[in-house]
Amino acid sequence: RKIFHYFSFHSHLAKQLSVPVKKELKKNNYKALLLPYEGQLFQLTSILEAKKINQNITTIGFLPNLLTPLPCDFIHRSGTPDLLLVHGESQIEILNSKLGWPKNKLLLIESLYYRSNKDKSLSKKIFTPYMIHNKDIFINEFKQLLSSSRTNSFPKFDVRIHPPSIWLKAKKHINLKKKLEEIMEIYKDRFSDHPSKKNISIFFGVTAAMFEALEKGIEVIQICSDPVFDSYNEKIWTNLKVQRLSEHTFRYSLILPGKYIFVGNRDRTLYQTIKMLY
């Protein structure tokens, strides 16, 4: 009866990864299992296997990034860690009120990923997506955004390709960058050294960097190919103000800053954070 279940790549990966996890856990009487947690099947399986070997082991997950826009993977269920370290009050609220996590299994910590760094600028940039599923939607929505905007609305943007795509030199991302630059040249009167919107960036697809930008006081516009799964809505993200500009384009602003990301100290380590628990 499980044959169709194991046709899934994620199920097969979880089964394969459980082998070295079990082998390692049987070597010693470990007190705790610590892992980044994103609700992926191999993470759930690893935790379940750990509990089979030692019921007294404490399983601790830490949220390495932000929750996804529609965070179904994070529903509290069999295999979730005993304790989840979360770097944002509003993220804890989502996990507790929307996804069924008991409050005593959620702990607010300083972010281990988002650190105080004044030198990192996210303003006046266009960020291409991690994956390109429908380039035509991105291009058409970007054209519509510029054509419906007034003269001198935007600053002169620097188009940035998502880091993994730079390393892989992905042709799709390079072509999208060129196309966006061509469109900006057509609507060049929409850009100025003294624009009406001085502190703004545009993000294509889904990326947690949008919230990093919002926490820095930057106005964010998102263009996504699948609004159901990729866009953020106020029913789940209650500390977010959402304005829908078109079918695939959204403008976001924070109601209260500092609620989704508790920016961490640059010198703070994971070891120091875990040490506080014992």
XYZ file of N, CA and C in Angstrom:
834
model
N 0.812 -1.218 0.000
C 0.000 0.000 0.000
C 0.847 1.269 0.000
N 2.129 1.175 0.352
C 2.984 2.354 0.422
C 3.767 2.596 -0.861
N 3.546 1.770 -1.880
C 4.366 1.877 -3.085
C 4.244 3.240 -3.750
N 3.047 3.826 -3.798
C 2.872 5.133 -4.425
C 3.515 6.230 -3.571
N 3.469 6.037 -2.265
C 4.081 6.981 -1.342
C 5.577 7.102 -1.637
N 6.239 5.975 -1.909
C 7.679 5.992 -2.129
C 8.078 6.342 -3.561
N 7.103 6.586 -4.431
C 7.425 7.152 -5.734
C 7.862 8.613 -5.600
N 7.468 9.227 -4.496
C 7.814 10.626 -4.257
C 9.309 10.755 -3.967
N 9.946 11.756 -4.591
C 11.363 12.019 -4.340
C 11.613 12.309 -2.865
N 10.725 13.107 -2.248
C 10.916 13.509 -0.855
C 10.825 12.307 0.088
N 9.926 11.375 -0.190
C 9.819 10.172 0.632
C 11.062 9.303 0.479
N 11.536 9.175 -0.743
C 12.732 8.359 -0.995
C 13.951 8.982 -0.332
N 14.084 10.298 -0.431
C 15.204 10.993 0.198
C 15.172 10.803 1.713
N 13.975 10.931 2.308
C 13.840 10.754 3.755
C 14.250 9.348 4.179
N 13.856 8.359 3.400
C 14.194 6.966 3.713
C 15.699 6.746 3.643
N 16.344 7.307 2.628
C 17.784 7.135 2.459
C 18.572 7.840 3.568
N 18.155 9.051 3.927
C 18.874 9.818 4.947
C 18.678 9.252 6.353
N 17.592 8.516 6.563
C 17.350 7.945 7.892
C 18.385 6.874 8.241
N 19.011 6.277 7.231
C 19.996 5.208 7.471
C 21.222 5.728 8.215
N 21.942 6.756 7.713
C 23.089 7.268 8.480
C 22.690 7.915 9.798
N 21.484 8.485 9.869
C 21.032 9.094 11.130
C 20.898 8.019 12.207
N 20.246 6.924 11.869
C 20.091 5.816 12.829
C 21.448 5.243 13.223
N 22.323 5.112 12.251
C 23.654 4.548 12.516
C 24.422 5.412 13.499
N 24.350 6.732 13.321
C 25.060 7.654 14.202
C 24.456 7.675 15.606
N 23.134 7.681 15.686
C 22.470 7.764 16.988
C 22.686 6.518 17.838
N 22.921 5.396 17.192
C 23.147 4.154 17.930
C 24.557 4.060 18.503
N 25.461 4.932 18.049
C 26.840 4.895 18.524
C 26.965 5.360 19.973
N 26.180 6.392 20.328
C 26.282 7.002 21.657
C 24.890 7.296 22.206
N 24.850 7.534 23.505
C 23.598 7.897 24.160
C 23.464 9.423 24.137
N 23.066 9.953 22.981
C 22.981 11.399 22.813
C 21.830 11.980 23.636
N 22.068 13.161 24.201
C 21.036 13.832 24.986
C 20.101 14.667 24.107
N 20.642 15.140 22.993
C 19.839 16.036 22.145
C 20.191 15.854 20.678
N 19.203 16.114 19.838
C 19.388 16.148 18.386
C 19.019 17.550 17.927
N 19.973 18.247 17.330
C 19.770 19.617 16.877
C 19.834 19.652 15.353
N 18.854 20.301 14.734
C 18.846 20.382 13.268
C 18.080 21.612 12.801
N 18.471 22.172 11.646
C 17.636 23.226 11.056
C 16.306 22.608 10.671
N 15.234 23.340 10.882
C 13.903 22.762 10.635
C 13.094 23.631 9.689
N 12.655 23.001 8.573
C 11.813 23.678 7.593
C 10.598 22.830 7.236
N 10.267 21.862 8.084
C 9.097 21.026 7.847
C 9.278 20.028 6.717
N 10.525 19.765 6.321
C 10.763 18.827 5.234
C 10.680 17.387 5.744
N 10.295 16.487 4.849
C 10.021 15.114 5.243
C 11.236 14.419 5.839
N 12.429 14.672 5.304
C 13.615 14.010 5.847
C 13.938 14.499 7.260
N 13.558 15.735 7.578
C 13.754 16.239 8.937
C 12.777 15.571 9.910
N 11.524 15.443 9.491
C 10.524 14.756 10.315
C 10.924 13.302 10.555
N 11.394 12.638 9.503
C 11.798 11.234 9.614
C 12.985 11.075 10.553
N 13.960 11.970 10.471
C 15.124 11.908 11.350
C 14.723 12.022 12.812
N 13.784 12.906 13.095
C 13.317 13.094 14.469
C 12.563 11.857 14.955
N 11.718 11.291 14.102
C 10.970 10.080 14.469
C 11.918 8.910 14.738
N 12.954 8.768 13.923
C 13.928 7.691 14.123
C 14.702 7.891 15.421
N 15.025 9.140 15.725
C 15.737 9.439 16.966
C 14.903 9.040 18.179
N 13.609 9.311 18.134
C 12.717 8.974 19.244
C 12.534 7.459 19.374
N 12.604 6.729 18.255
C 12.503 5.269 18.315
C 13.703 4.673 19.049
N 14.877 5.249 18.803
C 16.108 4.740 19.420
C 16.204 5.160 20.883
N 15.810 6.403 21.171
C 15.901 6.927 22.539
C 14.730 7.867 22.787
N 13.745 7.413 23.547
C 12.552 8.227 23.807
C 12.868 9.483 24.615
N 13.990 9.461 25.343
C 14.337 10.587 26.208
C 15.178 11.654 25.513
N 15.556 11.408 24.267
C 16.360 12.397 23.561
C 15.523 13.659 23.304
N 16.150 14.828 23.476
C 15.473 16.104 23.209
C 15.765 16.523 21.772
N 14.714 16.735 21.014
C 14.894 17.160 19.624
C 14.641 18.660 19.522
N 15.617 19.371 18.964
C 15.557 20.834 18.875
C 15.729 21.254 17.420
N 14.787 22.005 16.927
C 14.899 22.558 15.586
C 15.082 24.057 15.661
N 15.788 24.625 14.698
C 15.857 26.088 14.620
C 15.474 26.520 13.217
N 14.691 27.567 13.166
C 14.195 28.089 11.894
C 15.331 28.861 11.229
N 15.915 28.334 10.145
C 17.074 28.998 9.542
C 16.705 30.255 8.772
N 15.463 30.319 8.316
C 15.019 31.439 7.503
C 13.622 31.838 7.954
N 12.849 32.480 7.105
C 11.469 32.823 7.448
C 10.519 31.727 7.000
N 9.343 31.722 7.595
C 8.280 30.842 7.128
C 7.940 31.183 5.683
N 7.451 30.198 4.952
C 7.029 30.436 3.570
C 5.697 31.204 3.563
N 5.343 31.866 2.451
C 4.102 32.652 2.416
C 2.866 31.861 2.834
N 2.727 30.638 2.328
C 1.648 29.740 2.732
C 2.310 28.557 3.439
N 2.545 28.661 4.754
C 3.465 27.749 5.449
C 2.870 26.402 5.865
N 2.241 25.705 4.918
C 1.602 24.424 5.233
C 2.603 23.376 5.719
N 3.849 23.435 5.218
C 4.857 22.452 5.622
C 5.165 22.509 7.115
N 4.825 23.636 7.736
C 5.186 23.822 9.140
C 4.059 23.432 10.100
N 3.002 22.818 9.618
C 1.925 22.367 10.503
C 2.483 21.422 11.562
N 2.082 21.615 12.799
C 2.560 20.764 13.893
C 1.972 19.369 13.736
N 2.850 18.367 13.667
C 2.408 16.994 13.456
C 3.463 16.022 13.974
N 3.224 14.737 13.757
C 4.173 13.720 14.196
C 5.527 13.945 13.533
N 6.573 14.002 14.337
C 7.912 14.226 13.811
C 8.427 15.638 13.990
N 7.588 16.546 14.479
C 8.078 17.898 14.734
C 8.958 17.886 15.986
N 9.925 18.795 16.074
C 10.843 18.785 17.226
C 10.161 19.145 18.535
N 10.793 18.731 19.635
C 10.270 19.059 20.964
C 10.297 20.563 21.210
N 11.268 21.234 20.589
C 11.412 22.684 20.768
C 11.860 23.286 19.446
N 11.214 24.395 19.064
C 11.586 25.090 17.837
C 12.046 26.501 18.177
N 13.272 26.835 17.766
C 13.836 28.160 18.008
C 13.449 29.061 16.832
N 12.778 30.174 17.151
C 12.214 31.052 16.113
C 12.697 32.484 16.340
N 13.089 33.169 15.258
C 13.655 34.510 15.409
C 12.654 35.608 15.043
N 11.433 35.495 15.546
C 10.460 36.558 15.303
C 9.161 36.312 16.049
N 8.679 37.330 16.767
C 7.439 37.188 17.544
C 6.245 36.871 16.650
N 6.160 37.565 15.507
C 5.015 37.353 14.621
C 5.067 35.982 13.940
N 6.269 35.437 13.763
C 6.378 34.081 13.237
C 5.894 33.069 14.275
N 6.205 33.315 15.533
C 5.716 32.461 16.615
C 4.189 32.504 16.665
N 3.613 33.691 16.448
C 2.155 33.838 16.458
C 1.519 32.999 15.347
N 2.147 32.989 14.163
C 1.630 32.193 13.045
C 1.702 30.712 13.384
N 2.844 30.271 13.902
C 3.022 28.853 14.246
C 2.023 28.408 15.307
N 1.763 29.271 16.268
C 0.863 28.917 17.371
C -0.606 28.986 16.968
N -1.030 30.092 16.360
C -2.458 30.301 16.096
C -2.937 29.693 14.775
N -2.045 29.564 13.808
C -2.460 29.069 12.483
C -2.019 27.640 12.199
N -0.924 27.200 12.843
C -0.326 25.919 12.479
C -0.296 24.895 13.614
N -0.916 25.228 14.740
C -1.141 24.253 15.798
C 0.019 23.954 16.731
N 1.045 24.800 16.754
C 2.175 24.563 17.657
C 1.830 25.038 19.072
N 2.042 24.192 20.079
C 1.864 24.656 21.460
C 2.897 25.733 21.793
N 2.512 26.704 22.600
C 3.419 27.798 22.936
C 4.683 27.320 23.637
N 4.553 26.245 24.434
C 5.721 25.773 25.182
C 6.749 25.058 24.302
N 6.426 24.889 23.010
C 7.379 24.267 22.082
C 8.038 25.305 21.173
N 7.774 26.588 21.446
C 8.318 27.671 20.623
C 9.129 28.615 21.500
N 10.324 28.931 21.058
C 11.200 29.810 21.837
C 11.747 30.916 20.940
N 11.562 32.167 21.364
C 12.064 33.319 20.618
C 13.563 33.487 20.867
N 14.334 33.596 19.773
C 15.779 33.812 19.878
C 16.192 34.914 18.911
N 17.415 35.415 19.105
C 18.000 36.310 18.112
C 18.258 35.518 16.840
N 18.091 36.150 15.694
C 18.315 35.469 14.428
C 19.778 35.060 14.280
N 19.981 33.832 13.814
C 21.323 33.335 13.544
C 21.716 33.593 12.086
N 20.750 34.062 11.310
C 20.996 34.328 9.888
C 20.993 35.826 9.595
N 19.982 36.520 10.117
C 19.872 37.954 9.880
C 20.623 38.682 10.993
N 21.772 39.239 10.648
C 22.635 39.903 11.619
C 22.660 41.403 11.357
N 22.965 42.162 12.405
C 23.074 43.614 12.258
C 24.273 43.928 11.364
N 23.989 44.452 10.189
C 25.032 44.762 9.217
C 24.639 46.027 8.461
N 25.178 47.129 8.882
C 24.820 48.409 8.285
C 25.339 48.548 6.851
N 26.345 47.752 6.499
C 26.953 47.869 5.182
C 26.139 47.178 4.089
N 25.235 46.279 4.486
C 24.461 45.527 3.502
C 23.254 46.357 3.064
N 23.225 46.711 1.797
C 22.133 47.535 1.273
C 21.215 46.696 0.390
N 19.905 46.833 0.595
C 18.914 46.146 -0.226
C 18.038 47.132 -0.991
N 18.348 48.397 -0.874
C 17.536 49.437 -1.511
C 17.950 49.663 -2.959
N 16.982 50.112 -3.780
C 17.209 50.476 -5.182
C 17.733 49.295 -5.998
N 17.158 48.120 -5.739
C 17.602 46.922 -6.442
C 16.401 46.117 -6.937
N 16.642 45.362 -7.996
C 15.680 44.382 -8.495
C 16.323 43.010 -8.322
N 15.641 42.110 -7.627
C 16.173 40.782 -7.357
C 15.422 39.744 -8.193
N 16.157 38.997 -9.005
C 15.532 37.931 -9.791
C 15.230 36.745 -8.877
N 14.330 35.839 -9.270
C 13.922 34.738 -8.393
C 14.952 33.612 -8.332
N 14.803 32.774 -7.318
C 15.651 31.590 -7.179
C 15.379 30.621 -8.323
N 14.083 30.433 -8.641
C 13.694 29.570 -9.749
C 12.733 30.340 -10.668
N 12.864 30.125 -11.966
C 12.006 30.788 -12.944
C 11.055 29.754 -13.532
N 9.766 29.866 -13.167
C 8.761 28.924 -13.667
C 8.015 29.477 -14.880
N 7.797 30.794 -14.873
C 7.053 31.400 -15.971
C 7.597 32.801 -16.231
N 8.577 32.878 -17.116
C 9.256 34.148 -17.385
C 8.308 35.186 -17.973
N 7.346 34.731 -18.781
C 6.428 35.661 -19.439
C 5.607 36.459 -18.432
N 5.185 35.796 -17.348
C 4.425 36.504 -16.309
C 5.280 37.607 -15.699
N 6.528 37.294 -15.372
C 7.427 38.285 -14.787
C 7.601 39.483 -15.718
N 7.846 39.214 -16.972
C 8.101 40.280 -17.946
C 6.857 41.146 -18.155
N 5.703 40.502 -18.340
C 4.465 41.254 -18.584
C 4.063 42.086 -17.364
N 4.224 41.520 -16.173
C 3.861 42.261 -14.965
C 4.803 43.439 -14.736
N 6.077 43.239 -15.050
C 7.043 44.332 -14.891
C 6.721 45.467 -15.869
N 6.378 45.107 -17.104
C 5.966 46.112 -18.088
C 4.742 46.879 -17.603
N 3.768 46.133 -17.067
C 2.535 46.763 -16.603
C 2.802 47.699 -15.433
N 3.695 47.293 -14.547
C 4.049 48.127 -13.399
C 4.653 49.448 -13.860
N 5.575 49.389 -14.808
C 6.235 50.609 -15.285
C 5.302 51.473 -16.125
N 4.517 50.828 -16.986
C 3.617 51.601 -17.862
C 2.542 52.339 -17.070
N 2.136 51.774 -15.928
C 1.086 52.399 -15.110
C 1.652 53.385 -14.081
N 2.975 53.531 -14.043
C 3.609 54.440 -13.083
C 3.874 55.800 -13.713
N 3.991 56.795 -12.856
C 4.239 58.146 -13.337
C 5.717 58.352 -13.683
N 5.983 59.419 -14.402
C 7.363 59.793 -14.723
C 8.140 60.057 -13.434
N 9.396 59.621 -13.414
C 10.290 59.818 -12.264
C 9.788 59.135 -10.991
N 9.077 58.029 -11.143
C 8.556 57.315 -9.968
C 9.638 56.545 -9.225
N 10.558 55.930 -9.971
C 11.493 54.984 -9.366
C 12.941 55.474 -9.440
N 13.768 54.981 -8.525
C 15.207 55.239 -8.652
C 15.782 54.359 -9.750
N 17.006 54.590 -10.119
C 17.668 53.739 -11.106
C 18.092 52.436 -10.426
N 17.458 51.340 -10.854
C 17.649 50.058 -10.189
C 18.905 49.334 -10.691
N 19.473 48.577 -9.774
C 20.542 47.639 -10.092
C 19.929 46.242 -10.061
N 19.977 45.516 -11.174
C 19.363 44.184 -11.250
C 20.344 43.148 -10.703
N 19.915 42.418 -9.692
C 20.746 41.402 -9.052
C 20.202 40.004 -9.331
N 21.069 39.101 -9.778
C 20.691 37.708 -9.990
C 20.844 36.953 -8.682
N 19.895 36.068 -8.385
C 19.933 35.284 -7.156
C 21.270 34.542 -7.070
N 21.948 34.590 -5.899
C 23.307 34.041 -5.768
C 23.557 32.651 -6.362
N 22.746 31.613 -6.044
C 23.037 30.299 -6.642
C 23.028 30.322 -8.161
N 22.184 31.176 -8.732
C 22.107 31.272 -10.187
C 23.363 31.922 -10.765
N 23.985 32.822 -10.001
C 25.232 33.443 -10.446
C 26.325 32.382 -10.517
N 26.394 31.560 -9.459
C 27.438 30.533 -9.408
C 27.258 29.519 -10.538
N 26.003 29.192 -10.839
C 25.724 28.208 -11.886
C 25.700 28.827 -13.282
N 25.731 30.164 -13.314
C 25.652 30.891 -14.587
C 24.425 30.438 -15.396
N 23.279 30.388 -14.709
C 22.048 29.909 -15.337
C 21.613 30.862 -16.444
N 21.392 30.316 -17.632
C 21.027 31.131 -18.794
C 19.677 31.810 -18.603
N 18.721 31.111 -17.966
C 17.390 31.696 -17.753
C 17.477 32.981 -16.957
N 18.285 32.979 -15.922
C 18.397 34.151 -15.051
C 19.135 35.291 -15.752
N 20.166 34.950 -16.508
C 20.911 35.966 -17.246
C 20.013 36.607 -18.311
N 19.226 35.783 -18.992
C 18.304 36.300 -20.007
C 17.216 37.172 -19.401
N 16.706 36.764 -18.227
C 15.690 37.575 -17.550
C 16.265 38.932 -17.154
N 17.475 38.934 -16.637
C 18.138 40.188 -16.261
C 18.244 41.121 -17.469
N 18.680 40.575 -18.594
C 18.813 41.385 -19.808
C 17.462 41.933 -20.265
N 16.430 41.090 -20.174
C 15.096 41.518 -20.601
C 14.565 42.631 -19.709
N 14.773 42.520 -18.415
C 14.322 43.561 -17.480
C 15.043 44.877 -17.757
N 16.323 44.798 -18.052
C 17.093 46.002 -18.360
C 16.622 46.637 -19.664
N 16.229 45.807 -20.632
C 15.688 46.324 -21.890
C 14.364 47.057 -21.660
N 13.527 46.490 -20.800
C 12.232 47.117 -20.489
C 12.454 48.448 -19.776
N 13.416 48.478 -18.872
C 13.708 49.725 -18.164
C 14.214 50.801 -19.130
N 14.905 50.404 -20.156
C 15.381 51.357 -21.149
C 14.207 51.932 -21.939
N 13.211 51.090 -22.231
C 12.011 51.557 -22.954
C 11.247 52.579 -22.114
N 11.144 52.310 -20.812
C 10.410 53.205 -19.900
C 11.392 54.022 -19.050
N 12.437 54.509 -19.655
C 13.495 55.171 -18.894
C 13.038 56.470 -18.232
N 11.928 57.055 -18.713
C 11.441 58.277 -18.073
C 10.791 58.001 -16.722
N 10.581 56.710 -16.396
C 10.023 56.356 -15.078
C 11.099 56.364 -13.993
N 12.364 56.516 -14.410
C 13.484 56.448 -13.468
C 14.202 57.788 -13.401
N 14.717 58.066 -12.197
C 15.344 59.368 -11.994
C 16.346 59.303 -10.848
N 17.272 60.262 -10.838
C 18.194 60.385 -9.697
C 17.480 60.983 -8.493
N 16.319 61.609 -8.741
C 15.520 62.202 -7.655
C 14.070 61.720 -7.792
N 13.832 60.427 -7.565
C 12.496 59.849 -7.782
C 11.534 60.151 -6.640
N 10.253 59.973 -6.909
C 9.257 60.149 -5.857
C 9.326 59.005 -4.849
N 9.719 57.811 -5.310
C 9.922 56.659 -4.423
C 11.420 56.423 -4.310
N 12.037 56.942 -3.275
C 13.495 56.898 -3.164
C 14.010 55.581 -2.587
N 13.286 55.012 -1.652
C 13.769 53.840 -0.924
C 12.875 52.643 -1.226
N 13.134 51.970 -2.332
C 12.254 50.901 -2.796
C 13.067 49.828 -3.519
N 12.589 48.589 -3.473
C 13.197 47.495 -4.231
C 12.091 46.590 -4.759
N 12.407 45.876 -5.837
C 11.449 44.964 -6.465
C 12.002 43.550 -6.401
N 11.164 42.617 -5.943
C 11.562 41.223 -5.808
C 10.695 40.352 -6.707
N 11.335 39.478 -7.467
C 10.617 38.507 -8.285
C 10.612 37.159 -7.573
N 9.448 36.483 -7.576
C 9.349 35.183 -6.916
C 9.254 35.325 -5.408
N 9.696 34.276 -4.695
C 9.620 34.244 -3.228
C 11.017 34.289 -2.637
N 11.237 35.183 -1.714
C 12.506 35.252 -1.003
C 12.298 35.949 0.330
N 12.928 35.407 1.365
C 12.821 36.010 2.689
C 13.524 37.357 2.745
N 14.348 37.648 1.743
C 15.043 38.939 1.708
C 14.061 40.109 1.662
N 12.816 39.833 1.242
C 11.808 40.899 1.245
C 11.583 41.423 2.656
N 11.541 40.510 3.625
C 11.313 40.932 5.008
C 12.551 41.607 5.583
N 13.714 41.169 5.153
C 14.936 41.841 5.565
C 14.914 43.290 5.080
N 14.441 43.484 3.849
C 14.330 44.836 3.302
C 13.279 45.651 4.055
N 12.119 45.033 4.333
C 11.058 45.721 5.070
C 11.535 46.163 6.444
N 12.306 45.307 7.120
C 12.822 45.654 8.448
C 13.823 46.802 8.383
N 14.402 47.029 7.207
C 15.332 48.145 7.024
C 14.610 49.409 6.556
N 13.267 49.338 6.519
C 12.478 50.500 6.143
C 12.349 50.714 4.652
N 12.598 49.677 3.864
C 12.522 49.770 2.404
C 11.134 49.354 1.937
N 10.560 50.111 1.020
C 9.284 49.729 0.419
C 9.531 48.550 -0.516
N 8.658 47.543 -0.455
C 8.864 46.312 -1.214
C 7.726 46.075 -2.191
N 8.090 45.781 -3.431
C 7.131 45.321 -4.437
C 7.533 43.904 -4.836
N 6.576 43.002 -4.824
C 6.821 41.616 -5.220
C 6.045 41.291 -6.489
N 6.730 40.663 -7.450
C 6.088 40.133 -8.651
C 6.273 38.617 -8.621
N 5.168 37.879 -8.572
C 5.260 36.424 -8.442
C 4.434 35.733 -9.518
N 4.806 34.505 -9.846
C 4.109 33.770 -10.908
C 2.886 33.019 -10.390
N 2.871 32.698 -9.078
C 1.750 31.963 -8.483
C 1.315 32.651 -7.197
N 0.359 33.587 -7.282
C -0.039 34.363 -6.104
C -0.566 33.524 -4.938
N -1.192 32.380 -5.226
C -1.752 31.550 -4.147
C -0.654 31.068 -3.208
N 0.452 30.594 -3.766
C 1.520 30.023 -2.958
C 2.673 30.985 -2.692
N 2.839 32.003 -3.537
C 4.024 32.853 -3.451
C 3.806 34.207 -2.798
N 2.568 34.671 -2.745
C 2.325 35.999 -2.168
C 1.931 35.878 -0.694
N 2.149 36.969 0.025
C 1.812 37.027 1.449
C 0.449 37.692 1.615
N -0.375 37.151 2.535
C -1.695 37.743 2.761
C -1.873 38.108 4.224
N -2.742 39.066 4.473
C -2.912 39.629 5.814
C -3.605 38.677 6.785
N -4.313 37.662 6.269
C -4.985 36.715 7.165
C -3.979 35.861 7.933
N -2.873 35.532 7.275
C -1.807 34.760 7.938
C -0.757 35.700 8.514
N -0.327 36.645 7.704
C 0.728 37.585 8.095
C 0.072 38.870 8.606
N -0.423 38.797 9.845
C -1.275 39.860 10.390
C -0.518 41.156 10.676
N 0.804 41.112 10.727
C 1.586 42.322 10.973
C 2.099 42.928 9.665
N 1.489 42.496 8.565
C 1.901 42.949 7.247
C 0.744 43.664 6.552
N 1.018 44.816 5.990
C 0.017 45.536 5.206
C 0.241 45.199 3.739
N -0.789 44.670 3.082
C -0.667 44.179 1.708
C -1.553 44.999 0.769
N -0.973 45.446 -0.325
C -1.727 46.143 -1.372
C -1.522 45.390 -2.686
N -2.590 44.898 -3.261
C -2.500 44.162 -4.517
C -2.562 45.149 -5.678
N -1.478 45.246 -6.441
C -1.404 46.192 -7.550
C -1.963 45.611 -8.837
N -1.822 44.298 -9.009
C -2.368 43.591 -10.165
C -2.471 42.116 -9.783
N -2.774 41.259 -10.743
C -2.966 39.842 -10.426
C -1.726 39.205 -9.808
N -0.547 39.615 -10.236
C 0.691 38.982 -9.791
C 1.652 39.940 -9.085
N 1.223 41.155 -8.836
C 2.109 42.160 -8.257
C 1.527 42.713 -6.956
N 2.378 42.806 -5.915
C 1.935 43.215 -4.581
C 2.925 44.217 -3.991
N 2.373 45.126 -3.179
C 3.205 46.044 -2.420
C 3.032 45.739 -0.934
N 4.156 45.682 -0.192
C 4.110 45.328 1.227
C 4.735 46.417 2.095
N 4.202 46.520 3.305
C 4.819 47.357 4.337
C 4.503 46.736 5.693
N 5.352 46.993 6.664
C 5.162 46.442 8.002
C 4.280 47.360 8.840
N 3.426 46.750 9.653
C 2.630 47.532 10.603
C 3.504 47.909 11.791
N 4.221 46.917 12.334
C 5.180 47.147 13.413
C 6.512 46.523 13.025
N 7.596 47.274 13.003
C 8.899 46.701 12.660
C 9.443 45.819 13.778
N 10.330 44.925 13.435
C 11.003 44.094 14.424
C 10.225 42.883 14.894
N 9.041 42.630 14.317
C 8.208 41.521 14.779
C 8.468 40.220 14.011
N 8.824 40.325 12.750
C 9.074 39.111 11.963
C 10.527 38.666 12.043
N 11.433 39.623 12.229
C 12.850 39.282 12.350
C 13.430 39.960 13.586
N 13.893 39.156 14.535
C 14.628 39.649 15.694
C 16.099 39.623 15.284
N 16.570 40.741 14.733
C 17.913 40.805 14.160
C 18.952 40.456 15.226
N 19.847 39.542 14.887
C 20.826 39.042 15.837
C 22.108 39.850 15.885
N 22.819 39.691 16.986
C 24.142 40.281 17.136
C 25.118 39.556 16.220
N 26.000 40.277 15.587
C 26.915 39.671 14.616
C 27.833 38.637 15.261
N 28.095 38.768 16.567
C 29.013 37.845 17.239
C 28.301 36.668 17.892
N 26.975 36.656 17.840
C 26.207 35.587 18.487
C 26.362 34.275 17.722
N 26.610 33.180 18.428
C 26.773 31.877 17.784
C 25.637 30.940 18.177
N 25.454 29.900 17.390
C 24.455 28.884 17.698
C 24.789 28.198 19.024
N 26.069 27.969 19.259
C 26.494 27.323 20.502
C 26.059 28.144 21.713
N 26.247 29.460 21.657
C 25.852 30.319 22.773
C 24.343 30.265 23.003
N 23.579 30.207 21.912
C 22.119 30.145 22.016
C 21.671 28.845 22.660
N 22.235 27.720 22.205
C 21.859 26.411 22.747
C 22.299 26.269 24.192
N 23.437 26.840 24.535
C 23.964 26.734 25.899
C 23.007 27.327 26.921
N 22.219 28.323 26.497
C 21.252 28.946 27.392
C 20.142 27.973 27.801
N 19.927 26.929 27.010
C 18.834 25.994 27.275
C 19.206 24.985 28.349
N 20.505 24.869 28.632
C 20.945 23.818 29.570
C 21.652 24.428 30.759
